[in-house]
Coordinates of C-alpha atoms in Angstrom, one line a residue:
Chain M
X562 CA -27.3 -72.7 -8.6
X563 CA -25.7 -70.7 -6.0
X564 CA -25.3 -73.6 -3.8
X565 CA -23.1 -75.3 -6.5
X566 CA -21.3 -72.1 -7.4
X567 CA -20.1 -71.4 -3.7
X568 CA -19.6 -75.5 -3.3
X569 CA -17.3 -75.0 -6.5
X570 CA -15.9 -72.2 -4.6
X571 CA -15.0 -74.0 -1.4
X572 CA -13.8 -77.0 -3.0
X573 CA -11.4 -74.9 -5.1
X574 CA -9.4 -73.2 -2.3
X575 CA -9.8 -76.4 -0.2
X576 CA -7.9 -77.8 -3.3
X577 CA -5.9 -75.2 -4.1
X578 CA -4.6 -75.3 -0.1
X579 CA -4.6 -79.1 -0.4
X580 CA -2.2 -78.4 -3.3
X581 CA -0.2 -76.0 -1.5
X582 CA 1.0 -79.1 1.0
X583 CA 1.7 -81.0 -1.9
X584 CA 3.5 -79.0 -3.8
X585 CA 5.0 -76.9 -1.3
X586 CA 4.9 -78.0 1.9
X587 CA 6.2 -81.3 0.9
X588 CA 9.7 -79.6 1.4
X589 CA 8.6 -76.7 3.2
X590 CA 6.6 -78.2 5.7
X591 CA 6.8 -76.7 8.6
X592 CA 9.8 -75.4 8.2
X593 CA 10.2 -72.3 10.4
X594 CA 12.7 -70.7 7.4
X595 CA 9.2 -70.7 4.9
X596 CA 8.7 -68.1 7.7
X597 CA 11.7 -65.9 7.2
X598 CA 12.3 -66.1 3.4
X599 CA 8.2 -64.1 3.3
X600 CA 9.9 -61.8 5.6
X601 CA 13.0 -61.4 3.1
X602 CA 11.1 -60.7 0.5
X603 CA 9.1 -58.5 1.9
X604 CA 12.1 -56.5 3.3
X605 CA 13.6 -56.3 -0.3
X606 CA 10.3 -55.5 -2.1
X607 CA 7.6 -54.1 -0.2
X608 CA 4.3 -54.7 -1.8
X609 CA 2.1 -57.8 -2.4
X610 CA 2.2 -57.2 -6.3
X611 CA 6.4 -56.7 -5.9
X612 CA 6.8 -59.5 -3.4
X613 CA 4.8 -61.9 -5.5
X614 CA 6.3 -61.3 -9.0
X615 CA 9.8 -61.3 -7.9
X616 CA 8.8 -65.0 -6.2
X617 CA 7.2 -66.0 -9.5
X618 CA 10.9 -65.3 -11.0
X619 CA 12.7 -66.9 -8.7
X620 CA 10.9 -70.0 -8.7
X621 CA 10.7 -70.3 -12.6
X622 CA 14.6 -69.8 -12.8
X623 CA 16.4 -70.0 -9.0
X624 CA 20.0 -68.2 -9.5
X625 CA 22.1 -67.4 -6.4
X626 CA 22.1 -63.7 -7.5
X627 CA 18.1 -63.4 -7.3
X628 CA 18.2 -65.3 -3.7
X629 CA 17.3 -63.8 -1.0
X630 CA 18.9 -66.6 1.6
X631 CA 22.1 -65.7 2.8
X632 CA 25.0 -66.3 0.6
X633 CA 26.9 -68.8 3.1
X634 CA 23.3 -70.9 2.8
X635 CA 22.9 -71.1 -1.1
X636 CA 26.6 -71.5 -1.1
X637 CA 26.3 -74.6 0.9
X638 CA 22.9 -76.2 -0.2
X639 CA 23.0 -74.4 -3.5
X640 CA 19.9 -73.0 -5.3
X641 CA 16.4 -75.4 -5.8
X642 CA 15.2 -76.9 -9.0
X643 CA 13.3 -75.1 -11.2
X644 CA 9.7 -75.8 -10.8
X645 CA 8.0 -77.6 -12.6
X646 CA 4.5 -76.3 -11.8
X647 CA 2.5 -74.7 -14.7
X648 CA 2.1 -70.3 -14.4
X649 CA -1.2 -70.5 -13.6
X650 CA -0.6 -73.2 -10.5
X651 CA 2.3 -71.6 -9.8
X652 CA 0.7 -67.9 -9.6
X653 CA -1.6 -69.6 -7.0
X654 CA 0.9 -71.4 -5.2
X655 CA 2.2 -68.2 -4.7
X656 CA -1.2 -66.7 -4.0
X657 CA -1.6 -69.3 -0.6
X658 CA 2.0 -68.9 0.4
X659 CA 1.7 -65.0 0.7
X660 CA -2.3 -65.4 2.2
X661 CA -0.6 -67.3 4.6
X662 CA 2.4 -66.0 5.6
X663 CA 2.1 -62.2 4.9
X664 CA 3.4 -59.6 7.2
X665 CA 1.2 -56.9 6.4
X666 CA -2.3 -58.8 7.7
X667 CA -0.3 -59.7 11.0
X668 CA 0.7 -56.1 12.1
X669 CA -1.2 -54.8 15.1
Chain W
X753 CA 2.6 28.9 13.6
X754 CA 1.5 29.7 10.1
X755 CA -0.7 27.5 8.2
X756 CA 2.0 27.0 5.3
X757 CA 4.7 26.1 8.3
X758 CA 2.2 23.6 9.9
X759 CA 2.2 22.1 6.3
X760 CA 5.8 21.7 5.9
X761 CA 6.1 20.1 9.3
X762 CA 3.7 17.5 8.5
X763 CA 5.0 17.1 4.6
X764 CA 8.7 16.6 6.2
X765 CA 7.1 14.1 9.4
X766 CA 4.7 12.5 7.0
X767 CA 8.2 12.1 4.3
X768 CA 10.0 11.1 7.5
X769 CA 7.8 8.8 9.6
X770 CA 7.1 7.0 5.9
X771 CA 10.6 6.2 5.4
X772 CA 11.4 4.9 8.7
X773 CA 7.9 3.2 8.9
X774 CA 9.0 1.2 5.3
X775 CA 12.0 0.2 6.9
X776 CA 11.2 -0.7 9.8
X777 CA 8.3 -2.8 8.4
X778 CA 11.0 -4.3 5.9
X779 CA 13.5 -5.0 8.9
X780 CA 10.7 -6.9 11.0
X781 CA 9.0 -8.8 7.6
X782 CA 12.3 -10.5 6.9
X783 CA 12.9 -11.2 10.6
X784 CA 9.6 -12.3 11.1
X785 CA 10.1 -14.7 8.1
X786 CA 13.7 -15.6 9.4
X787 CA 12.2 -16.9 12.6
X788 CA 9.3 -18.4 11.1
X789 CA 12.0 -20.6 8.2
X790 CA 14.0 -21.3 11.3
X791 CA 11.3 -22.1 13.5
X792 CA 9.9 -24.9 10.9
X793 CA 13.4 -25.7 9.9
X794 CA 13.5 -26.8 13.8
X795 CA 10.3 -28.5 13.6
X796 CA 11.3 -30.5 10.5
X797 CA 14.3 -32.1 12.5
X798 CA 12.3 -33.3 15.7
X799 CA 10.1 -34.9 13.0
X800 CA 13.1 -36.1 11.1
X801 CA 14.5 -37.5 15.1
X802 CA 10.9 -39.2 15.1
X803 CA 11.6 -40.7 11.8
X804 CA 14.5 -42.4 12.9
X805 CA 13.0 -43.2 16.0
X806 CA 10.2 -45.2 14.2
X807 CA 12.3 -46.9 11.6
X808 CA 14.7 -48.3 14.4
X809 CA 11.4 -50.0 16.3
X810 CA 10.3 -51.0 12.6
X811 CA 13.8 -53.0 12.3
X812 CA 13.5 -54.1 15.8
X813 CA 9.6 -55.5 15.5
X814 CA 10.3 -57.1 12.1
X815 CA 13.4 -58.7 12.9
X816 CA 12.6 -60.3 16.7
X817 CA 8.4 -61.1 15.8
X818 CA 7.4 -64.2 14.2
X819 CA 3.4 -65.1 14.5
X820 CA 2.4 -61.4 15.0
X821 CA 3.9 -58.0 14.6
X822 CA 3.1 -55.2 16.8
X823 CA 3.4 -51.6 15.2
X824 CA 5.7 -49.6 17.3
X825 CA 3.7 -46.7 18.8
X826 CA 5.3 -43.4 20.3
X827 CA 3.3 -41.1 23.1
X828 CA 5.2 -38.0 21.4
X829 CA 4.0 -38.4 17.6
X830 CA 1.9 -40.6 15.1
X831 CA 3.0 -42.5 12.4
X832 CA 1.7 -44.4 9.5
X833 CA 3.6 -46.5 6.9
X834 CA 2.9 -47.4 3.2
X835 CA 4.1 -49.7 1.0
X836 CA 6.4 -49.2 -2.3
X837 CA 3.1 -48.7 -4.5
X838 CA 1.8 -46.4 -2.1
X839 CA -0.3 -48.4 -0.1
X840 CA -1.3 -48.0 3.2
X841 CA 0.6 -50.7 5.4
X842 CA -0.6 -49.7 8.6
X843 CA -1.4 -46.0 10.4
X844 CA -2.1 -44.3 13.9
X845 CA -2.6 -41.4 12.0
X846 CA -6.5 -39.5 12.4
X847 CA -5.9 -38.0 8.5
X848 CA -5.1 -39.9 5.6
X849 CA -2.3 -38.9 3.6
X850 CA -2.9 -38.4 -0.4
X851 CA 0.5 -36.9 -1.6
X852 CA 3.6 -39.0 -0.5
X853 CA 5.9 -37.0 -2.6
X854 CA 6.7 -34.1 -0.1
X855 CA 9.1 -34.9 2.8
X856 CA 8.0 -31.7 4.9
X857 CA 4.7 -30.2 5.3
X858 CA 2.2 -28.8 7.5
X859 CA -1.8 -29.9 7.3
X860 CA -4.5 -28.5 9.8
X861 CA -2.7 -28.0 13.0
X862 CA -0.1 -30.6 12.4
X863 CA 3.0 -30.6 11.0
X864 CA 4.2 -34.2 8.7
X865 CA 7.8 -35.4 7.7
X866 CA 7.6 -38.3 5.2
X867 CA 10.6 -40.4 4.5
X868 CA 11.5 -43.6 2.6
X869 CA 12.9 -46.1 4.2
X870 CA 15.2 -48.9 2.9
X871 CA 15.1 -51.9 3.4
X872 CA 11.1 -52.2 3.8
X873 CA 11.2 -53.3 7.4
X874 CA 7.3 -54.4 7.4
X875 CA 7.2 -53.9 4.3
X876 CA 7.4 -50.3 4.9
X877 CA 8.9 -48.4 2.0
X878 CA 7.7 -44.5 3.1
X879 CA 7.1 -43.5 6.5
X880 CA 4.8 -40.7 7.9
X881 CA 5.2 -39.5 11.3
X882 CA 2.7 -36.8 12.6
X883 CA 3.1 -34.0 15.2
X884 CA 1.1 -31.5 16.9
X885 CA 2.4 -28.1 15.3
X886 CA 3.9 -26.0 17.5
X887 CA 2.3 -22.4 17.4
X888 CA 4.6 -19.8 15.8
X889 CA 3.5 -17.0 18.1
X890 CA 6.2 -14.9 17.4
X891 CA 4.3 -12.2 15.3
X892 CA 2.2 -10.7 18.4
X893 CA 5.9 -10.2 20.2
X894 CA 7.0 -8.8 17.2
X895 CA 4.1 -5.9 16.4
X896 CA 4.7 -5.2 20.6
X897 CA 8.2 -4.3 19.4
X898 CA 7.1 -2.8 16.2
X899 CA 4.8 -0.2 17.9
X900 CA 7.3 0.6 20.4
X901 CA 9.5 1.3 18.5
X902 CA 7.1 2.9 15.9
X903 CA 5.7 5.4 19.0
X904 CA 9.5 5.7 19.8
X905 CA 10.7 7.3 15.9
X906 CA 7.5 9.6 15.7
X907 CA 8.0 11.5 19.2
X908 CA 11.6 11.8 17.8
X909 CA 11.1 12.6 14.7
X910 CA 8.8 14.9 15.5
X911 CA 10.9 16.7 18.0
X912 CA 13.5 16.5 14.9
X913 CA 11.7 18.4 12.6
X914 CA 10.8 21.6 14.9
X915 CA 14.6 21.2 15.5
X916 CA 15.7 21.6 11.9
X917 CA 12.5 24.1 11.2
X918 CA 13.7 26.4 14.1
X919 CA 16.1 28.5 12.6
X920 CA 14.1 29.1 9.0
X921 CA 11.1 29.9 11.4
X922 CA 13.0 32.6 13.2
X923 CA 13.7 34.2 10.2
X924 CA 10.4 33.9 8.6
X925 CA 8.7 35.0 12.4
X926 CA 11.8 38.1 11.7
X927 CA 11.0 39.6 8.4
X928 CA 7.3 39.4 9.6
X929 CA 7.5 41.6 12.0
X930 CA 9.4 43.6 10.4
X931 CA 7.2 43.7 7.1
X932 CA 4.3 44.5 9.9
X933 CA 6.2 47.3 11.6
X934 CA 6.8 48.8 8.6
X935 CA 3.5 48.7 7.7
X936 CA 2.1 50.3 10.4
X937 CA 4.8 52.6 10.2
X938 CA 3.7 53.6 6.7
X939 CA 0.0 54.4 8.2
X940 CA 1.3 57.8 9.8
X941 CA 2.9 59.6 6.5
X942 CA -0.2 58.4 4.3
X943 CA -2.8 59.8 6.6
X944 CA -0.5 62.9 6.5
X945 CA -0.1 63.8 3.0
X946 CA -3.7 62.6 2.3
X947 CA -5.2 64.9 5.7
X948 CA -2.5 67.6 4.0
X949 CA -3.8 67.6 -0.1
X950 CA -7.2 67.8 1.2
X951 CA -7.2 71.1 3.1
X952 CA -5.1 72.3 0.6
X953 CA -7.5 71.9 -2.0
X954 CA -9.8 73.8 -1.0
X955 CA -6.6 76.7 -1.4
X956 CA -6.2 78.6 -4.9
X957 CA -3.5 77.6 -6.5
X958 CA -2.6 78.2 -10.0
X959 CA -3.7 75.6 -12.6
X960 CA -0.6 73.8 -13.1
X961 CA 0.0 73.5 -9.5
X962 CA -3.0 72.5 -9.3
X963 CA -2.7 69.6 -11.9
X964 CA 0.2 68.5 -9.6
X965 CA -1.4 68.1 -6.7
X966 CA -4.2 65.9 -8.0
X967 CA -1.8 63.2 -9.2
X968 CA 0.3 63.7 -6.0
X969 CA -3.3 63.0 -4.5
X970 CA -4.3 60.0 -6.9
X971 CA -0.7 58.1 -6.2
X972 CA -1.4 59.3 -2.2
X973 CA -4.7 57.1 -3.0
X974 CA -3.0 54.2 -4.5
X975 CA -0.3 53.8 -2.1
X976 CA -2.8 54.5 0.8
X977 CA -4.7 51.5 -1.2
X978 CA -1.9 49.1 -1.2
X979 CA -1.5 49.9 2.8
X980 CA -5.3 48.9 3.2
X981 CA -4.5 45.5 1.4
X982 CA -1.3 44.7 3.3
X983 CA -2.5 45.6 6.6
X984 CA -5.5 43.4 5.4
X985 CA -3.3 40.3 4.6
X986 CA -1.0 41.0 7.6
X987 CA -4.0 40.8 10.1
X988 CA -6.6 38.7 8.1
X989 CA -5.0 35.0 9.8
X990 CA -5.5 37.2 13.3
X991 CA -8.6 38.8 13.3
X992 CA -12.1 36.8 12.6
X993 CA -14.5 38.9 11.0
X994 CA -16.8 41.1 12.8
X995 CA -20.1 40.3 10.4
X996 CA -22.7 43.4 11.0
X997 CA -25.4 44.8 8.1
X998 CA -23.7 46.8 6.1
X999 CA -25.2 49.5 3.9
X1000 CA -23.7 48.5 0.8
X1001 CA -25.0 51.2 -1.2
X1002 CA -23.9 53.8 1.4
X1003 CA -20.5 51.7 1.3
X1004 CA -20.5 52.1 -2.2
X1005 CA -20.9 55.5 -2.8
X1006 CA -18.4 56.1 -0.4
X1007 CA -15.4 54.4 -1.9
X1008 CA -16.9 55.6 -5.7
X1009 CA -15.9 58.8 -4.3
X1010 CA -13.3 57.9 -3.1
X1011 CA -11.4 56.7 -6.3
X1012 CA -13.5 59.7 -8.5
X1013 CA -9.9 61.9 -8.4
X1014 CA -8.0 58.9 -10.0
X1015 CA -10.3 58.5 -12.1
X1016 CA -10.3 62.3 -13.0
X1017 CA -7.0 62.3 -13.5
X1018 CA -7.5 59.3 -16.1
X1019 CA -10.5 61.3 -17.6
X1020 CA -12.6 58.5 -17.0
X1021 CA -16.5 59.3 -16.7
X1022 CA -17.6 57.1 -14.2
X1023 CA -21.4 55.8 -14.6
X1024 CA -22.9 55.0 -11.6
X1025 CA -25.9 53.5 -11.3
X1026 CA -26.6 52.1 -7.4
X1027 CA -29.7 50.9 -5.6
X1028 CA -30.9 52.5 -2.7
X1029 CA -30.4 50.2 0.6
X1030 CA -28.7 47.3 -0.7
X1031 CA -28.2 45.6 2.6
X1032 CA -25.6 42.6 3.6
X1033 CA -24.3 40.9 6.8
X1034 CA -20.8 41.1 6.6
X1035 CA -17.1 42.3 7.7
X1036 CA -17.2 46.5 6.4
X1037 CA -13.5 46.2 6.8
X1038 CA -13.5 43.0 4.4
X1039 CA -16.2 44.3 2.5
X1040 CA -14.4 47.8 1.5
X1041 CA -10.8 46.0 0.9
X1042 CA -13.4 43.8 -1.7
X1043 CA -15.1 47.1 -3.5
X1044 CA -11.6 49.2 -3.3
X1045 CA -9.5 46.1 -5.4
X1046 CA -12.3 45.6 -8.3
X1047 CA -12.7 49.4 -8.8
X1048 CA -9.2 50.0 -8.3
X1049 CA -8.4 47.1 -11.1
X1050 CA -11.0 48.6 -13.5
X1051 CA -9.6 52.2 -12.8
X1052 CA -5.5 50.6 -13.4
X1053 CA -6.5 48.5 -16.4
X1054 CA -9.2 50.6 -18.3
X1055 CA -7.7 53.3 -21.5
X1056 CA -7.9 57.1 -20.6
X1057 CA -11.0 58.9 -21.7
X1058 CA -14.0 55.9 -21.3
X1059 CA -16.4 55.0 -19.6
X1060 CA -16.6 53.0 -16.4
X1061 CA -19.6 51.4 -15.1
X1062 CA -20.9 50.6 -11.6
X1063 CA -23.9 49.1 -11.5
X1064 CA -25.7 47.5 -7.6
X1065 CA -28.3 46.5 -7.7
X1066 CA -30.4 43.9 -4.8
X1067 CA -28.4 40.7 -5.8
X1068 CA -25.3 41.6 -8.0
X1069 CA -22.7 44.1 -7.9
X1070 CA -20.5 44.8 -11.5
X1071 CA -18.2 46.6 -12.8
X1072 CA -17.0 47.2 -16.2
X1073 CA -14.1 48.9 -17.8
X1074 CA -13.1 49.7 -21.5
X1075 CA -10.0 48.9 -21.2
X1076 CA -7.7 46.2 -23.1
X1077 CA -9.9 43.2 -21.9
X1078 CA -8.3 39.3 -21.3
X1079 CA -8.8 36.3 -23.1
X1080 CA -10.2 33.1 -21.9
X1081 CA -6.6 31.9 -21.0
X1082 CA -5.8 35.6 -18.8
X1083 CA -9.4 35.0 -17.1
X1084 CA -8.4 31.0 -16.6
X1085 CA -4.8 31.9 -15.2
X1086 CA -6.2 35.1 -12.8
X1087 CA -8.1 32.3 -11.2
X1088 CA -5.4 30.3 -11.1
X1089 CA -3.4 32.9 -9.3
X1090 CA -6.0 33.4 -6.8
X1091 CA -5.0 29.5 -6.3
X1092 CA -1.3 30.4 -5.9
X1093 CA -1.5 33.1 -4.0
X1094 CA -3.7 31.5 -1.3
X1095 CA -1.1 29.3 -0.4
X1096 CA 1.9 32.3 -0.3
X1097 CA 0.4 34.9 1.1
X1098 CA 1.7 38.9 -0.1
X1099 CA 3.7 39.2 -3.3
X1100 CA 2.8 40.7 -6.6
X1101 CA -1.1 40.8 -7.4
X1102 CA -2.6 40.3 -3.6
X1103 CA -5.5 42.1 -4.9
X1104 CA -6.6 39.5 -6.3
X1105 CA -5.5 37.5 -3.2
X1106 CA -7.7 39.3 -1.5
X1107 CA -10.8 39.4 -3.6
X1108 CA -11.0 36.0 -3.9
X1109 CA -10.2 35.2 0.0
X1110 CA -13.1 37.6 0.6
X1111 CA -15.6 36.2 -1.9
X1112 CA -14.9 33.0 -0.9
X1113 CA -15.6 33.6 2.7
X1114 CA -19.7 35.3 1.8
X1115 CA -19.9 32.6 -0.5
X1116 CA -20.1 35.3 -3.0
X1117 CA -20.1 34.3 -6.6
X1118 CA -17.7 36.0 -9.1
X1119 CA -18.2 36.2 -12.8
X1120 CA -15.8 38.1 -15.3
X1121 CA -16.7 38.5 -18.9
X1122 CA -14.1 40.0 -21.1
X1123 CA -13.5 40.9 -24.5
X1124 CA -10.0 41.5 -26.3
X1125 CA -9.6 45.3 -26.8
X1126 CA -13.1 45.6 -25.7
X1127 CA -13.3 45.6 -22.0
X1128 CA -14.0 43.7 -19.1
X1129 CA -17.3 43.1 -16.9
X1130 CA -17.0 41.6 -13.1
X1131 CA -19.4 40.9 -11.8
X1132 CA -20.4 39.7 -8.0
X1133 CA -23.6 37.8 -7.5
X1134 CA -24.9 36.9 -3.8

């Protein structure tokens, strides 16, 4: 029983990472600015809650007002599609981009 | 120096020294607080200097790291940093922090400045930055002064007051003398006339001449009485009291005799009734000055034609009059002149000064009964 639970376990964040460099990476892949926007946000609003919320809204409806990339760049390449990712993906989308590129957990 | 001039020095330091003391304590409370607010106004800006310090290295670590970021750390201070819900980001700091809502404040034996910083370099919205607190030790410099200047203001105010008291004590050490010179001055003519009426006594005379020279006698006896008190009071702060056993009866019958003409002259019938060899350890000067007032009261304050008492016996000594008696409130205030007149000395009524100095030195106990329009009893109990 516990076996299975914790295989279910494994296999879930394995997929929900697998997921990630589908539904993410695919563009963002290894794209060093994936890097800077996490330390945009978390310039602008602090906490994990703040950071992840305010991605959340920007990815269910980009405006060049709720950008954080500088103006010249959303100017030029103008602002992504919406996604088209349920909430609940989405929310955990969110979940594996801030586990992975979080400031806070990389401070010494 | 008298005792009531002693008191008036020390009422006028003690009013003095009080005074000066208040304000001087007022001055150096306020300056003391001064330095302290200024000291930890000081404080607050090398904190605030730190502050800026940290949030610079914040910018600069968040801005140039990629993989990892390494928390600035200062050899001066400790800091800590917490996110916009509070949360602890990352910290140097020993203590933890609860309350993020002061900016200044001291804890244990540091001192903390808290400010919030924007943007959130690191994510940092509040920043704390810790320092040792520097000892305000200005309090034991401050009572050095204080006592100083304390020690200073008494010797001066103390020299002050025997300034200012100088010229009333002249005056006061003036009419003494002269109230004492006088008095002894006074003993010469009394013993005169007294030594004088007695051999002529013995002279005939015709009746109404006679009758003249016992009242001349009897006011000789009163005046000569009033000399025994104020030589009393005028040498009773000089001389202790030679304590010998006395023969009070012997005493006794001595000064009844000695007051038997005024009360003659008053037609008073004097019952005596005194115990053989009645014997007590005291002062005879004292102890005469106390038998001459309460017969000489009795004698002033009883009506012509009754009957005085004077009963000794081993313990008690009383005397009782039929005279116009006191109430309760008359007994009450006598005692309460006795109060008033132990503090100014001479004056109106020193007989009763003087009995009550006197009792109160042989632990004597006094007791007056009195009746309105009846009389009065004292009694003395030992």
């Amino acid at each position: 029983m516990v076996k299975i639970i914790l295989l279910a376990l494994i296999s879930l964040t394995f997929l929900n990472a697998s997921s990630f460099e589908e539904n993410c990476l695919s563009c963002h892949g290894n794209d060093f600015k994936f890097n800077m926007m996490m330390k945009k946000y978390t310039q602008k609003y602090s906490s994990e809650k703040r950071i992840k919320e305010a991605i959340f809204d920007y990815l269910k409806e980009p405006t060049s007002e709720k950008s954080v990339l500088p103006y010249e760049y959303i100017n030029r390449f103008g602002t992504k599609e919406k996604t088209t990712l349920d909430d609940k993906t989405l929310r955990e989308m969110i979940d594996v981009y801030y586990d992975r590129f979080n400031l806070r957990s990389k401070i010494y | 120096m008298y005792k009531s001039e002693k008191q008036t020095i020390f009422y006028v330091l003690g009013l003095y020294l009080s005074s000066t003391l208040l304000l001087i304590a007022t001055l150096f409370a306020t300056y003391y607080f001064y330095k302290q607010d200024e000291l930890m106004h000081a404080e607050r800006e090398i904190l605030k200097e730190y502050s800026s310090a940290l949030e610079e290295k914040l910018l600069f670590v968040h801005e140039n790291s990629d993989e990892r970021y390494e928390y600035p750390r200062f050899e001066n201070f400790k800091s800590a940093i917490y996110d916009i819900d509070k949360k602890l980001i990352f910290s140097t700091l020993d203590t933890k922090i609860d309350n993020l809502d002061k900016d200044f404040f001291f804890k244990g034996s540091n001192s903390y400045y808290i400010s919030s910083l924007k943007p959130h370099y690191l994510g940092a919205a509040y920043s704390v930055v810790e320092k040792k607190r520097k000892p305000i030790d200005i309090l034991n410099d401050l009572i050095i002064t204080a006592l100083i200047i304390i020690t200073i203001t008494i010797i001066t105010s103390f020299f002050l007051v025997k300034l200012v008291l100088k010229p009333l004590r002249d005056n006061l050490r003036l009419l003494d003398n002269f109230i004492k010179e006088t008095t002894h001055e006074l003993n010469t003519p009394i013993t005169t006339i007294l030594a004088n009426i007695e051999t002529l006594d013995s002279k005939s005379c015709d009746e109404k001449s006679m009758r003249k020279l016992q009242r001349i006698k009897t006011a000789s006896t009163t005046i000569s009485n009033l000399y025994q008190d104020l030589v009393y009071l005028l040498l009773n702060h000089q001389i202790s009291s030679q304590n010998e056993e006395l023969n009070i009866s012997e005493i006794l019958n001595q000064r009844v005799h000695y007051f038997s003409q005024a009360a003659n002259v008053k037609k008073l019938n004097l019952h005596v009734d005194i115990k053989e060899g009645v014997c007590f350890n005291a002062d005879r000067q004292k102890i005469e000055r106390l038998i001459d007032n309460i017969l000489s009261n009795a004698i002033k304050y009883t009506n012509k034609s009754t009957t005085i008492k004077v009963v000794l016996t081993q313990h008690t000594f009383s005397v009782s009059d039929e005279g116009k008696g006191m109430s309760q409130d008359e007994i009450r205030t006598i005692f309460q002149r006795y109060r008033r007149f132990d503090k100014t000395q001479g004056g109106f009524g020193i007989g009763y000064s003087i009995i009550k100095s006197i009792i109160d030195e042989y632990c004597i106990k006094i007791n007056i009964e009195s009746e309105l329009d009846k009389g009065t009893k004292v009694t003395l109990t030992w």
